[in-house]
PDB file of N, CA and C in Angstrom:
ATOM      1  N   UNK A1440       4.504   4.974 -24.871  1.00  0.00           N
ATOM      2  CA  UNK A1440       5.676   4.691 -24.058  1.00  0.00           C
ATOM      3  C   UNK A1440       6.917   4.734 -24.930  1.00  0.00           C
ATOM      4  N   UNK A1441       7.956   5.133 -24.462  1.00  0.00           N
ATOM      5  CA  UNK A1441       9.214   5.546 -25.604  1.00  0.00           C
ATOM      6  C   UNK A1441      10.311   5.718 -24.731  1.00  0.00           C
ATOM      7  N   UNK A1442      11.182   6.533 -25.046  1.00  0.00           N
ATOM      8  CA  UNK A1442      12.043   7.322 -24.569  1.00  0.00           C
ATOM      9  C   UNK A1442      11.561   9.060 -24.491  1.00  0.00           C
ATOM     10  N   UNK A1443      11.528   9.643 -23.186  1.00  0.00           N
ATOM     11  CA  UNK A1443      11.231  10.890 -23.076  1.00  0.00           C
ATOM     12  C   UNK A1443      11.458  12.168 -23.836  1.00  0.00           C
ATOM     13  N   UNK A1444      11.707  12.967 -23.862  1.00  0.00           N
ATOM     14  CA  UNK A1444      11.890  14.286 -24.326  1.00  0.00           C
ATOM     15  C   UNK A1444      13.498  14.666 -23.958  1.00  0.00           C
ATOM     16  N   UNK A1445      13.759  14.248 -23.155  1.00  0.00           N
ATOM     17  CA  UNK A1445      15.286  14.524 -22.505  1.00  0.00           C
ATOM     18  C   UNK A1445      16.174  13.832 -22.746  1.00  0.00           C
ATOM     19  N   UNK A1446      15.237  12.451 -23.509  1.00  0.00           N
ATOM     20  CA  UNK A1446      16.330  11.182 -24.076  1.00  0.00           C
ATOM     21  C   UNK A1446      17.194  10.224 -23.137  1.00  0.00           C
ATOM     22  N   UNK A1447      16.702  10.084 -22.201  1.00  0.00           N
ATOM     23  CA  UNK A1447      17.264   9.395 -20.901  1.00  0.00           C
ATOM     24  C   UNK A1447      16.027   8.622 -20.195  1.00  0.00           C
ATOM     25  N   UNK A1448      15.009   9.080 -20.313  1.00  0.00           N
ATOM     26  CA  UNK A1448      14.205   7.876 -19.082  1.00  0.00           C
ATOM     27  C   UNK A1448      13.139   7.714 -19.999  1.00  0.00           C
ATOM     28  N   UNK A1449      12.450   6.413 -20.291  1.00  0.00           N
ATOM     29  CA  UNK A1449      11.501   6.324 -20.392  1.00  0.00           C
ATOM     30  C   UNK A1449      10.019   6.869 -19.709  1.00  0.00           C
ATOM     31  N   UNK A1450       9.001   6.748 -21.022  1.00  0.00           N
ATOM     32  CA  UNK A1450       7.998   7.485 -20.167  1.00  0.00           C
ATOM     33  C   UNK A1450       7.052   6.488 -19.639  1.00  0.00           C
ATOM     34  N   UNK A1451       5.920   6.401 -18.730  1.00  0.00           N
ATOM     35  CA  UNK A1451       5.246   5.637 -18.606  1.00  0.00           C
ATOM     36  C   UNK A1451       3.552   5.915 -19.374  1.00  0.00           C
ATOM     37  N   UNK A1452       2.830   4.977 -18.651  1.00  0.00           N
ATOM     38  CA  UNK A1452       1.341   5.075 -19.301  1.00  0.00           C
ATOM     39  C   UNK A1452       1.066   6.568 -18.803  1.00  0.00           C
ATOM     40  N   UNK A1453       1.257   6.861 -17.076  1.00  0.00           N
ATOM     41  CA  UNK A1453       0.852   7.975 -16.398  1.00  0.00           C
ATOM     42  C   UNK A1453       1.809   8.699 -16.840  1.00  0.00           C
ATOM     43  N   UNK A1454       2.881   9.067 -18.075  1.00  0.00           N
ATOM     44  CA  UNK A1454       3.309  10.351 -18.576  1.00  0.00           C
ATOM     45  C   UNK A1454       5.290  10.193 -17.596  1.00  0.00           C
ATOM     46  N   UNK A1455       4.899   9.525 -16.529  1.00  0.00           N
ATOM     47  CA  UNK A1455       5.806   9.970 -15.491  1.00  0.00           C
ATOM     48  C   UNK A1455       7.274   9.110 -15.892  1.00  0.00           C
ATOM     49  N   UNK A1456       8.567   9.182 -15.138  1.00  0.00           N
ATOM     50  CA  UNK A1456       9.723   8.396 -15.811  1.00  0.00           C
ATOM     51  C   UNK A1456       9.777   7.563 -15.153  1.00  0.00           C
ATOM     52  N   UNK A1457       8.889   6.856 -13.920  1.00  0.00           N
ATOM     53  CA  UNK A1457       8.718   5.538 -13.250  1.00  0.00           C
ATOM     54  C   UNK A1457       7.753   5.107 -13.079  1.00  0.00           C
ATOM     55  N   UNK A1458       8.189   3.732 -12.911  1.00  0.00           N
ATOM     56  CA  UNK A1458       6.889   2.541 -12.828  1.00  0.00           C
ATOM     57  C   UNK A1458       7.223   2.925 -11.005  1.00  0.00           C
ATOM     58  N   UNK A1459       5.802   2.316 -10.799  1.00  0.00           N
ATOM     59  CA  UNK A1459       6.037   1.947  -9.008  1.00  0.00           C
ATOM     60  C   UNK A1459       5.990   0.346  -8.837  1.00  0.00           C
ATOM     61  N   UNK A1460       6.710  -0.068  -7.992  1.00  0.00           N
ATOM     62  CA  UNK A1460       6.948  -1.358  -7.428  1.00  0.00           C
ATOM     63  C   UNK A1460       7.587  -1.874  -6.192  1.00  0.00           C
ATOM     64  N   UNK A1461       7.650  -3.024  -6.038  1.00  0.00           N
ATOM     65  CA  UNK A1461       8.089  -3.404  -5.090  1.00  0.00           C
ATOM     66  C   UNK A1461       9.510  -3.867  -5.101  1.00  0.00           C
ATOM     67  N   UNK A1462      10.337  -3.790  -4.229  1.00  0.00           N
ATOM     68  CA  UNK A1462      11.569  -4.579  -4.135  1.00  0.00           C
ATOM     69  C   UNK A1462      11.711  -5.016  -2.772  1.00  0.00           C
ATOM     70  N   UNK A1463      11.213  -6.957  -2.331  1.00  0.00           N
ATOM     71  CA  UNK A1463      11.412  -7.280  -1.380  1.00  0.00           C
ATOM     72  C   UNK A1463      10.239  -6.415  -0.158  1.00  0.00           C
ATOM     73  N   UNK A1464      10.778  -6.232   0.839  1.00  0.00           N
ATOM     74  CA  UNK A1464       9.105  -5.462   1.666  1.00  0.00           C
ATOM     75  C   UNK A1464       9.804  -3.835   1.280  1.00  0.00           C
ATOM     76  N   UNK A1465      10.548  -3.632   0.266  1.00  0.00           N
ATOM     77  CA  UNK A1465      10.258  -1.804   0.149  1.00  0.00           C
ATOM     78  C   UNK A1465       9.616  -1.654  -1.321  1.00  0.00           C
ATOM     79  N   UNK A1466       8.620  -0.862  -0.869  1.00  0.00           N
ATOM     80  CA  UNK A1466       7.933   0.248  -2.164  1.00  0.00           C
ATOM     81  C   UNK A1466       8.203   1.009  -2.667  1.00  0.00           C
ATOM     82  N   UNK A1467       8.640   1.269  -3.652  1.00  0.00           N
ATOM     83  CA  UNK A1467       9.411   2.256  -4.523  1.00  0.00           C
ATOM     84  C   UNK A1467       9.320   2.855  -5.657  1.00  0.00           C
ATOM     85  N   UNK A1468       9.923   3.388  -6.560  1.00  0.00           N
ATOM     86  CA  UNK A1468       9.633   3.575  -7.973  1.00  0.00           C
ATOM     87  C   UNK A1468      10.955   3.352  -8.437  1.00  0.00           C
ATOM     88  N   UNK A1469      10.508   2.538  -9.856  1.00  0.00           N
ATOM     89  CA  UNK A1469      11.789   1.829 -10.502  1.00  0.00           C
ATOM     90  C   UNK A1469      11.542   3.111 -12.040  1.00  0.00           C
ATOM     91  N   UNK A1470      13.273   3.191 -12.105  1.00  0.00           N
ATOM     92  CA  UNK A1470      13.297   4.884 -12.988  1.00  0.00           C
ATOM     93  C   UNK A1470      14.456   3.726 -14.044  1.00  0.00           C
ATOM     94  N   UNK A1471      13.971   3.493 -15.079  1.00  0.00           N
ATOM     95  CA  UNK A1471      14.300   3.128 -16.567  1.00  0.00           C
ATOM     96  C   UNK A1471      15.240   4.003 -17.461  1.00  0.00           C
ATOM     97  N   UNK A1472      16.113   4.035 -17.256  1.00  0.00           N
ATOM     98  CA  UNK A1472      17.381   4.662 -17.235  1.00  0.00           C
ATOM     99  C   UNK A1472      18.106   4.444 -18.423  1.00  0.00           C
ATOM    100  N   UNK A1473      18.512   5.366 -19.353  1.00  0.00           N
ATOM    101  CA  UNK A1473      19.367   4.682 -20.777  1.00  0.00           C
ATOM    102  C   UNK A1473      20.472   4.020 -19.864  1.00  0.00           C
ATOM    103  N   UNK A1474      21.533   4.691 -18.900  1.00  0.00           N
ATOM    104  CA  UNK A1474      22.487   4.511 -18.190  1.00  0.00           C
ATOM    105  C   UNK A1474      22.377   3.170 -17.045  1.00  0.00           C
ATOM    106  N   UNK A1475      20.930   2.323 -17.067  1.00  0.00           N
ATOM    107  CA  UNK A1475      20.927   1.675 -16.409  1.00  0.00           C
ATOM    108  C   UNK A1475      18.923   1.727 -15.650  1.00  0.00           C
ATOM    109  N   UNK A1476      19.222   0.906 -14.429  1.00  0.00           N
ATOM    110  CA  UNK A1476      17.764   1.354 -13.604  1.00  0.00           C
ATOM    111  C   UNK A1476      18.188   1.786 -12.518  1.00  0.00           C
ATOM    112  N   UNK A1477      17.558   2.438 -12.181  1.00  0.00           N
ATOM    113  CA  UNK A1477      17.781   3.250 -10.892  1.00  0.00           C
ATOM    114  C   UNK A1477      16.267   3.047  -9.486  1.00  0.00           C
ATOM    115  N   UNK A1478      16.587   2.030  -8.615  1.00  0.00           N
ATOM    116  CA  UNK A1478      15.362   2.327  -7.583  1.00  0.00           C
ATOM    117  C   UNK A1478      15.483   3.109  -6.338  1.00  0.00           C
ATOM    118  N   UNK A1479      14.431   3.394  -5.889  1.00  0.00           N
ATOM    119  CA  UNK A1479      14.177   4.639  -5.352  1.00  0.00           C
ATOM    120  C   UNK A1479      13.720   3.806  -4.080  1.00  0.00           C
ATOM    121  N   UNK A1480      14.414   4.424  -2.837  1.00  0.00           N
ATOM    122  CA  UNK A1480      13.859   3.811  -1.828  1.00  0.00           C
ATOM    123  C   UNK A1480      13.847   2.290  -1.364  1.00  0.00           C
ATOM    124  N   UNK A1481      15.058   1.718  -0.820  1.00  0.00           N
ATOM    125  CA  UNK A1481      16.175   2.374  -0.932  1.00  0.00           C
ATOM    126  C   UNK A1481      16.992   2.343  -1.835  1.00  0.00           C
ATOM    127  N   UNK A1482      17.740   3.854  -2.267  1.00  0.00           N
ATOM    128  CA  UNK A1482      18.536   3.714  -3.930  1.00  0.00           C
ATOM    129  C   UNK A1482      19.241   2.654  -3.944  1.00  0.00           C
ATOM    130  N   UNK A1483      19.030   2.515  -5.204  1.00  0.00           N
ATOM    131  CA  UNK A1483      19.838   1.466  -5.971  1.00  0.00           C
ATOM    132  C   UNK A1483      19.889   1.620  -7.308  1.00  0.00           C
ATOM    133  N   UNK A1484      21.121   1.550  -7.487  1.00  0.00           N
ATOM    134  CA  UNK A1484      21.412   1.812  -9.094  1.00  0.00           C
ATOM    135  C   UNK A1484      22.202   0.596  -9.662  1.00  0.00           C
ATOM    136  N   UNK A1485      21.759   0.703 -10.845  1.00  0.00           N
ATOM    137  CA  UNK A1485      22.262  -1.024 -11.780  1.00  0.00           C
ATOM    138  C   UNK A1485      22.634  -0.099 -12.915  1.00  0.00           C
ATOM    139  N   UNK A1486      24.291  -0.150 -13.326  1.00  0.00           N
ATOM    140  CA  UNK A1486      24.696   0.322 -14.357  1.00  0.00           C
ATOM    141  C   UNK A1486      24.263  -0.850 -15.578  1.00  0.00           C
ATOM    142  N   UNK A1487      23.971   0.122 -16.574  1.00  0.00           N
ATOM    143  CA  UNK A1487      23.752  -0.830 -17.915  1.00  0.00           C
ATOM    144  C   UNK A1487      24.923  -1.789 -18.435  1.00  0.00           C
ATOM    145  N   UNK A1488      25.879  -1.614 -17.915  1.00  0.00           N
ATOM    146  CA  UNK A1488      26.878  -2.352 -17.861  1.00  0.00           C
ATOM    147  C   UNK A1488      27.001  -3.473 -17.195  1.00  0.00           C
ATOM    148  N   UNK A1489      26.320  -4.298 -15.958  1.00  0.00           N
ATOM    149  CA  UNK A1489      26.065  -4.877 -15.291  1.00  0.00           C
ATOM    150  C   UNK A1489      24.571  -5.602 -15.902  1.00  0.00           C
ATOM    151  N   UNK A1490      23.924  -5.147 -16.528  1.00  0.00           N
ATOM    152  CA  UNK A1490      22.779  -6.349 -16.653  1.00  0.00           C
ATOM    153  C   UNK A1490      22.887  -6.910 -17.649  1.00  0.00           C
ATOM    154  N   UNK A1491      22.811  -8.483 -17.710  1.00  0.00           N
ATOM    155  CA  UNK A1491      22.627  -9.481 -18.335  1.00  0.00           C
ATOM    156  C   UNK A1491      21.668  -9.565 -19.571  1.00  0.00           C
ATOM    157  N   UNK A1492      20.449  -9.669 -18.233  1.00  0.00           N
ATOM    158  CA  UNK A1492      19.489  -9.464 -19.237  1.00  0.00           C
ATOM    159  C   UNK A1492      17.949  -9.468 -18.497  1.00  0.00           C
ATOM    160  N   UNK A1493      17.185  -9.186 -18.761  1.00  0.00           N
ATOM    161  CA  UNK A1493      16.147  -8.678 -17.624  1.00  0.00           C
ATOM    162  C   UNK A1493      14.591  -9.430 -18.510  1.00  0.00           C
ATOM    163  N   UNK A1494      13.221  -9.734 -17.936  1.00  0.00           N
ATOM    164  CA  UNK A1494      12.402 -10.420 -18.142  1.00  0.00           C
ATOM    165  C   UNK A1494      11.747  -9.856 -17.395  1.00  0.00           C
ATOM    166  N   UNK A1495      10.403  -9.371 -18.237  1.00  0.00           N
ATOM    167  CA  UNK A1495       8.829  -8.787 -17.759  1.00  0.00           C
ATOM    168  C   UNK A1495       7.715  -9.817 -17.989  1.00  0.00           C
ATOM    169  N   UNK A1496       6.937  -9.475 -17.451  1.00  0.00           N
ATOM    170  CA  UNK A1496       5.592 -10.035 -17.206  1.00  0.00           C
ATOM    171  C   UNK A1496       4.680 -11.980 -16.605  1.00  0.00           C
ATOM    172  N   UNK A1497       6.045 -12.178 -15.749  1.00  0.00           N
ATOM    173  CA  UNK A1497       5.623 -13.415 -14.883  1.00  0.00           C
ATOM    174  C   UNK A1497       4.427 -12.619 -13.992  1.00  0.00           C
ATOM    175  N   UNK A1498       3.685 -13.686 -13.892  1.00  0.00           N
ATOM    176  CA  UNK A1498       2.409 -13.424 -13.283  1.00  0.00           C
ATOM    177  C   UNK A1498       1.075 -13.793 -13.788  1.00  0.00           C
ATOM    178  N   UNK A1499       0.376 -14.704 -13.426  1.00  0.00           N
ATOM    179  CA  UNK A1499      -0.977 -15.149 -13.852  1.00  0.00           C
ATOM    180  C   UNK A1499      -1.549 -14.204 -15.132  1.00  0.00           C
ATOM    181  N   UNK A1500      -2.225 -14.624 -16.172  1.00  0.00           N
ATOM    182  CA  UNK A1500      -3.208 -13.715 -16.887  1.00  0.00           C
ATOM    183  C   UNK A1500      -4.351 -12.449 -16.255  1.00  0.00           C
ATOM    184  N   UNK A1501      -4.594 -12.878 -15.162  1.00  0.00           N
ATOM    185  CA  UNK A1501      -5.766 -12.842 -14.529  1.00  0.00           C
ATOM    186  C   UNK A1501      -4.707 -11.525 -13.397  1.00  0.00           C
ATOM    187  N   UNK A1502      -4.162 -11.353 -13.011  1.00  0.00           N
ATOM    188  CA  UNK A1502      -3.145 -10.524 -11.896  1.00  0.00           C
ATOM    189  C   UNK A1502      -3.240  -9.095 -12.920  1.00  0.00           C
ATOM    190  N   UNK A1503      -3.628  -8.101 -12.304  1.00  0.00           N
ATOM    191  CA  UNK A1503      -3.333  -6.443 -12.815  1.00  0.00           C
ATOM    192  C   UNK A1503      -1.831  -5.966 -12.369  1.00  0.00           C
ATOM    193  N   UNK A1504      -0.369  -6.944 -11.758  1.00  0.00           N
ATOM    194  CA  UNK A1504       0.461  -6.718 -11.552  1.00  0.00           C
ATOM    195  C   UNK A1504       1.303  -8.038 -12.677  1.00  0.00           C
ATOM    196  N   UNK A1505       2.691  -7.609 -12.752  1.00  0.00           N
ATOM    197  CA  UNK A1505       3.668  -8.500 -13.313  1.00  0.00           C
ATOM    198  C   UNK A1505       4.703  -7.893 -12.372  1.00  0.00           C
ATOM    199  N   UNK A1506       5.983  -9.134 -12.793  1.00  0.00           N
ATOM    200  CA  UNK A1506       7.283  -8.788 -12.119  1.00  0.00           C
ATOM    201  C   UNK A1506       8.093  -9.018 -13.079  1.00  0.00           C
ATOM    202  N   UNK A1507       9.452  -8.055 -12.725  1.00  0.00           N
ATOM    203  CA  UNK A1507      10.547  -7.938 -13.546  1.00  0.00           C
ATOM    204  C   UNK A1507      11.594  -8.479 -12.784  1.00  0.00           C
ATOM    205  N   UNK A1508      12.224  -9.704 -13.594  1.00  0.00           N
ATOM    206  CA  UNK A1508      13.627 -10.260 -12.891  1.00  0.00           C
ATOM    207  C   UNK A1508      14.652  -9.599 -13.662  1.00  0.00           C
ATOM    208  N   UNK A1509      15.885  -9.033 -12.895  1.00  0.00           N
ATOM    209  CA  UNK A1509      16.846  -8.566 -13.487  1.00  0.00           C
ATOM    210  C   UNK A1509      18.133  -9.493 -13.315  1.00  0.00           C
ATOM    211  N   UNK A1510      18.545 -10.355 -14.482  1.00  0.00           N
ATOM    212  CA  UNK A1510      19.939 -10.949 -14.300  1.00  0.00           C
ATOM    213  C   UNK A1510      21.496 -10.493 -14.186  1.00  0.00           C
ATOM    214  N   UNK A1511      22.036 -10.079 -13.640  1.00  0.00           N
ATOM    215  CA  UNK A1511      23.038  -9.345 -13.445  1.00  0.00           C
ATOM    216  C   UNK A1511      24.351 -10.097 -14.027  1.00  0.00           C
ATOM    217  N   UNK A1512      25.092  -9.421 -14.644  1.00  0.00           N
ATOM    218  CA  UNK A1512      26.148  -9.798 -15.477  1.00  0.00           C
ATOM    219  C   UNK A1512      27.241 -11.169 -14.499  1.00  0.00           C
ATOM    220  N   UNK A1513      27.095 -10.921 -13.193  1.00  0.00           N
ATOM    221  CA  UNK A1513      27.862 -11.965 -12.850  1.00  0.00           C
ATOM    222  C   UNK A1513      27.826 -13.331 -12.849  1.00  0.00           C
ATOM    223  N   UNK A1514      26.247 -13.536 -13.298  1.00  0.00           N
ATOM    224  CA  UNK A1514      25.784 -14.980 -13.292  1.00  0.00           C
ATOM    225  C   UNK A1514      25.091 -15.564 -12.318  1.00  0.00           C
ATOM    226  N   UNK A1515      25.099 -15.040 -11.277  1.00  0.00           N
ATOM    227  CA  UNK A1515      24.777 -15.681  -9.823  1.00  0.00           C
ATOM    228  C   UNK A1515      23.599 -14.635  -9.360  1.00  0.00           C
ATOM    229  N   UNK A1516      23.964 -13.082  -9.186  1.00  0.00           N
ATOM    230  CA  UNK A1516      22.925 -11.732  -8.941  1.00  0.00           C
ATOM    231  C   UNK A1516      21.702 -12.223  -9.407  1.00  0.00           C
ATOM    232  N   UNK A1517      20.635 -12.064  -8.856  1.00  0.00           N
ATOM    233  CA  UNK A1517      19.081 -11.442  -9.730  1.00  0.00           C
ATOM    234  C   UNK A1517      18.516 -10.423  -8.805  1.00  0.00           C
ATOM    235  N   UNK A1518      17.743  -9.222  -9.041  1.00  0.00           N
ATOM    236  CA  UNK A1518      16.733  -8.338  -8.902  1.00  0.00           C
ATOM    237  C   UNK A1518      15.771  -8.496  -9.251  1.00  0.00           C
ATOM    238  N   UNK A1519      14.648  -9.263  -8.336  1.00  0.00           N
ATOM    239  CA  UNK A1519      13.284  -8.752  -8.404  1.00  0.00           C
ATOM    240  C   UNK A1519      12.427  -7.943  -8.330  1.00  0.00           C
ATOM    241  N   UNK A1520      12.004  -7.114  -9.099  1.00  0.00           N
ATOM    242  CA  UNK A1520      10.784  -5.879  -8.845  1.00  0.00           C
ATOM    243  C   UNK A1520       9.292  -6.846  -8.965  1.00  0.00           C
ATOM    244  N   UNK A1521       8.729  -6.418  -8.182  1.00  0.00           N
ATOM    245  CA  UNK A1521       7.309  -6.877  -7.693  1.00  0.00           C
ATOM    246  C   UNK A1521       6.281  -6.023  -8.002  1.00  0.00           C
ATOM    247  N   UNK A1522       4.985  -6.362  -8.760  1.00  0.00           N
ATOM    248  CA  UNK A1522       3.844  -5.529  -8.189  1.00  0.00           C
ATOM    249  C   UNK A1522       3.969  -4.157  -9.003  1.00  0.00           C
ATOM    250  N   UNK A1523       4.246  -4.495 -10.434  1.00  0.00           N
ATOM    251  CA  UNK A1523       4.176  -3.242 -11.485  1.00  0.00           C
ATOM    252  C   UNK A1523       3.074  -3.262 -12.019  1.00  0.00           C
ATOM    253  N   UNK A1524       2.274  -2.179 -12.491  1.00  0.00           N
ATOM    254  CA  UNK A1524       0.859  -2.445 -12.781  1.00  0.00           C
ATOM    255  C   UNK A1524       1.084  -2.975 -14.127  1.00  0.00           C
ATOM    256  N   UNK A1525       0.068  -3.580 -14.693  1.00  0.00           N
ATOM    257  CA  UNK A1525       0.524  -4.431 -16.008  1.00  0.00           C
ATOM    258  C   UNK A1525       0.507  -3.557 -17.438  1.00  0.00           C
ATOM    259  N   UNK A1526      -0.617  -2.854 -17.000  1.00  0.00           N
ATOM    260  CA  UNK A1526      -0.597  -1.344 -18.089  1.00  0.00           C
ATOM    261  C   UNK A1526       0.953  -1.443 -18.417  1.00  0.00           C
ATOM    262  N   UNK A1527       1.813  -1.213 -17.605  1.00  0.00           N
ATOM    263  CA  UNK A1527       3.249  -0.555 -17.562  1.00  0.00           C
ATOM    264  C   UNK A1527       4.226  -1.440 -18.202  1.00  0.00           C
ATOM    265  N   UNK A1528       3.424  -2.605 -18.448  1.00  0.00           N
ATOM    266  CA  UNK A1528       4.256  -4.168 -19.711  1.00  0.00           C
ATOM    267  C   UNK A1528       4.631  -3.602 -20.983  1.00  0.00           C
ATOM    268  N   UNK A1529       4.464  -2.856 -22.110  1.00  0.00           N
ATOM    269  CA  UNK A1529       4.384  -2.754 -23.136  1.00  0.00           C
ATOM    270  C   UNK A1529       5.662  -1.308 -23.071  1.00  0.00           C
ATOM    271  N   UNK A1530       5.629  -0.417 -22.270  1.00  0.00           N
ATOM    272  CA  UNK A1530       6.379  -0.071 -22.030  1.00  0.00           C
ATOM    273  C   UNK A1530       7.644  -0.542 -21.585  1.00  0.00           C
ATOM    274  N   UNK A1531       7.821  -0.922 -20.603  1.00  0.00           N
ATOM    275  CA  UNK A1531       8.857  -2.147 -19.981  1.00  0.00           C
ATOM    276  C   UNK A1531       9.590  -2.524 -21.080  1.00  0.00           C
ATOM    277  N   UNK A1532       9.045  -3.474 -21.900  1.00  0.00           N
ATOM    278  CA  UNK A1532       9.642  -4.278 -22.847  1.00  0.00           C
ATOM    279  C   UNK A1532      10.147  -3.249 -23.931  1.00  0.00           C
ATOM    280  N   UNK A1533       9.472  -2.265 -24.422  1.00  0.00           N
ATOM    281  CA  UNK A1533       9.703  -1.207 -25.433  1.00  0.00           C
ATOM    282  C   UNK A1533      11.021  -0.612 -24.657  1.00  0.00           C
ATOM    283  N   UNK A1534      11.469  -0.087 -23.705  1.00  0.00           N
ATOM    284  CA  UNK A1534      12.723   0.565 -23.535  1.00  0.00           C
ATOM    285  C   UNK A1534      13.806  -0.942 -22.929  1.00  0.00           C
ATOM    286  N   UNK A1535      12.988  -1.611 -22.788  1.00  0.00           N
ATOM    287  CA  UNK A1535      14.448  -3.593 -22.964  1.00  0.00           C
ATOM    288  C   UNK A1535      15.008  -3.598 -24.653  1.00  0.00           C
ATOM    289  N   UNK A1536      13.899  -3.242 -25.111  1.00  0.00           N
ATOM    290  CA  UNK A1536      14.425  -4.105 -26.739  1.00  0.00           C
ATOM    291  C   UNK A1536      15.010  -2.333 -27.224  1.00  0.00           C
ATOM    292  N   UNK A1537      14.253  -1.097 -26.925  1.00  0.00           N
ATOM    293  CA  UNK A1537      14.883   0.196 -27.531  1.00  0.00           C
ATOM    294  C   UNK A1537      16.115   0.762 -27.518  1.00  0.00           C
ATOM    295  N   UNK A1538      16.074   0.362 -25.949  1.00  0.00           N
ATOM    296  CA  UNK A1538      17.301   1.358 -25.276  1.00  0.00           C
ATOM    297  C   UNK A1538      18.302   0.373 -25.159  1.00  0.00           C
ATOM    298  N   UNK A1539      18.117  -0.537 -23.927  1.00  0.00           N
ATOM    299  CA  UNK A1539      19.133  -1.648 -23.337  1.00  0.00           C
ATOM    300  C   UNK A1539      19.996  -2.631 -25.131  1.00  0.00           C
ATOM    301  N   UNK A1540      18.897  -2.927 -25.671  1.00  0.00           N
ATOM    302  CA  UNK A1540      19.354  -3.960 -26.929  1.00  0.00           C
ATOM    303  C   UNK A1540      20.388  -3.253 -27.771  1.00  0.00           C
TER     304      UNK A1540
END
């Protein structure tokens, strides 16, 4: 897991530049963005300029999913993504501390 070939999205375990997850009752794919995250369905984009600071892997030991809270620069905002497979943790955190830090 890294930064891609194109130098803009991270890659995942499955090769691809998104995790799949949930946001709220929509299913989507969350796209790890040097410029920010970008979700899919329905779009939504979070300039890297806007996040605070973001936190992976709440969720029991025992759960094959984690969630990502995203704190948004205003203080008050959060974004929850739901229901990322956990494989997709080590990555996650590798483009928080690579790219975003």
């Amino acid at each position: 897991a890294g930064v891609g070939s194109s130098g803009n999205t991270s890659t995942t375990t499955a090769g691809m530049p998104f995790v799949g997850c949930n946001r709220g009752f929509n299913n989507g794919a969350l796209f790890p963005l040097r410029e920010g995250l970008l979700f899919f369905k329905p779009p939504l984009f979070v300039p890297r300029s806007n996040l605070a600071s973001i936190s992976c892997g709440r969720g029991s030991g025992q759960s094959r999913f984690v969630d990502m809270v995203v704190q948004l620069d205003d203080d008050e905002s959060t974004l929850e993504f739901t229901n990322i497979e956990r494989d997709e943790l080590q990555g996650l955190n590798g483009y928080i501390h690579n790219v975003l830090i």
